[in-house]
């Protein structure tokens, strides 16, 4: 049985996508859909050495996500599925965030050995209205079926949005028919706001009433943490990393100082320093980061359970190995710091923040 040692969030700087969902986070940014292609130049051998279990300290979960569709790449340099293969081959677990419509790449991945596929999960974004508009509903559901039939895991995730409300009954019927269960729900956020607020015109009472019909524990947990500033000691950076897969630049989470490049010298150990104090308005991906334990004992919710569904016939979306691994807590495989050490780290982070803001102001004055 494998236990999770670290959570490695991999950013793939590809900003191309075959869809144009109206709520897309990327569409809210200036750089969105600018057609940037990730230049994955490192060889497969380099990737397995850079992320070897020895260097990472044990078995990790690698979470692949792009600034567009993760599996969309033009034929230059190394394809992302080759990196995924390498990571699985050396014993890690991999999750891929995808709209599950790039069929040729999905088919290539599903040809991996069965033993590797058991450690692979597709996080399938179910863009119902966009799929309907582009006639992709059958492609999406056929690919989800192909993933399950090949022995990998797939979890179906729907983004609640006001425009979808008139279609909820249709979505429910389609989901039971094609996936054997209802999709899980995430929360649409508005990245254009400083607080990364809910993207909805509903009141919170209406929002709760409308979307609770999906009975999603993932959504229920997300609701408890959405918009709430985290002040507990966070081990992001020590038990997790956020790595740019193209450049090797790494920071503790989606935020934080202490940037390092983990590709520059593979003989050098990676620095695993905890962030301590979260600089973000809220932990918007806490359904993964917090259920897996970056803040120890934060919740009894387990990440595997909130990704899985039991179908009407009793079968599961997640393979037993994947469910078990994702249900692991990082705090069980890593040592926690004493209160004094935590306080020292937090004081250091506060000092760094003050220094950075003074430097920024000074530079403005000089210019
Ligand atoms: S599939 Fe994802 S990246 Fe593409 S438009 Fe939709 S939300 Fe954006
Ligand atoms: S609280 Fe969440 S977003 Fe903040 S540093 Fe920790 S894991 Fe990252």
Short mmCIF file of N, CA, C and O and ligand atoms in Angstrom, two decimals, residues 17 19-21 23-24 26 33 68-69 99 127, ligand 1:
data_model
loop_
_atom_site.label_atom_id
_atom_site.label_comp_id
_atom_site.label_asym_id
_atom_site.label_seq_id
_atom_site.Cartn_x
_atom_site.Cartn_y
_atom_site.Cartn_z
N UNK A 17 -6.71 26.30 -25.79
CA UNK A 17 -7.83 25.44 -25.43
C UNK A 17 -8.77 25.33 -26.63
O UNK A 17 -8.89 26.27 -27.42
N UNK A 19 -11.96 24.89 -26.23
CA UNK A 19 -13.28 25.38 -25.80
C UNK A 19 -13.20 26.85 -25.41
O UNK A 19 -12.11 27.42 -25.29
N UNK A 20 -14.36 27.44 -25.17
CA UNK A 20 -14.45 28.84 -24.70
C UNK A 20 -15.58 28.93 -23.68
O UNK A 20 -16.59 29.58 -23.91
N UNK A 21 -15.41 28.25 -22.56
CA UNK A 21 -16.46 28.27 -21.53
C UNK A 21 -16.64 29.70 -21.02
O UNK A 21 -15.64 30.39 -20.77
N UNK A 23 -17.41 30.90 -18.24
CA UNK A 23 -16.94 31.19 -16.88
C UNK A 23 -15.44 30.95 -16.72
O UNK A 23 -14.92 30.96 -15.61
N UNK A 24 -14.74 30.69 -17.82
CA UNK A 24 -13.33 30.27 -17.73
C UNK A 24 -12.49 31.29 -16.95
O UNK A 24 -12.53 32.48 -17.21
N UNK A 26 -9.41 31.61 -17.14
CA UNK A 26 -8.38 32.15 -18.02
C UNK A 26 -8.92 33.34 -18.80
O UNK A 26 -8.22 34.31 -19.04
N UNK A 33 -5.83 32.62 -23.46
CA UNK A 33 -5.97 32.15 -24.83
C UNK A 33 -5.02 32.85 -25.81
O UNK A 33 -5.38 33.12 -26.95
N UNK A 68 -4.65 26.30 -19.77
CA UNK A 68 -5.58 26.07 -20.87
C UNK A 68 -5.96 24.60 -20.76
O UNK A 68 -6.06 24.09 -19.65
N UNK A 69 -6.13 23.91 -21.86
CA UNK A 69 -6.42 22.47 -21.79
C UNK A 69 -5.10 21.71 -21.63
O UNK A 69 -4.21 21.78 -22.49
N UNK A 99 -10.50 18.69 -19.98
CA UNK A 99 -11.88 18.72 -20.44
C UNK A 99 -12.24 17.42 -21.17
O UNK A 99 -13.36 17.28 -21.68
N UNK A 127 -18.09 20.50 -18.86
CA UNK A 127 -18.56 21.82 -19.29
C UNK A 127 -19.84 21.65 -20.09
O UNK A 127 -19.83 21.76 -21.33
S1 LIG B 1 -12.04 23.87 -20.96
FE1 LIG B 1 -11.10 24.88 -19.21
S2 LIG B 1 -9.44 26.13 -20.09
FE2 LIG B 1 -10.83 25.58 -21.76
S3 LIG B 1 -12.27 27.29 -21.92
FE3 LIG B 1 -13.22 25.72 -20.61
S4 LIG B 1 -12.66 26.34 -18.51
FE4 LIG B 1 -11.27 27.42 -19.93
#
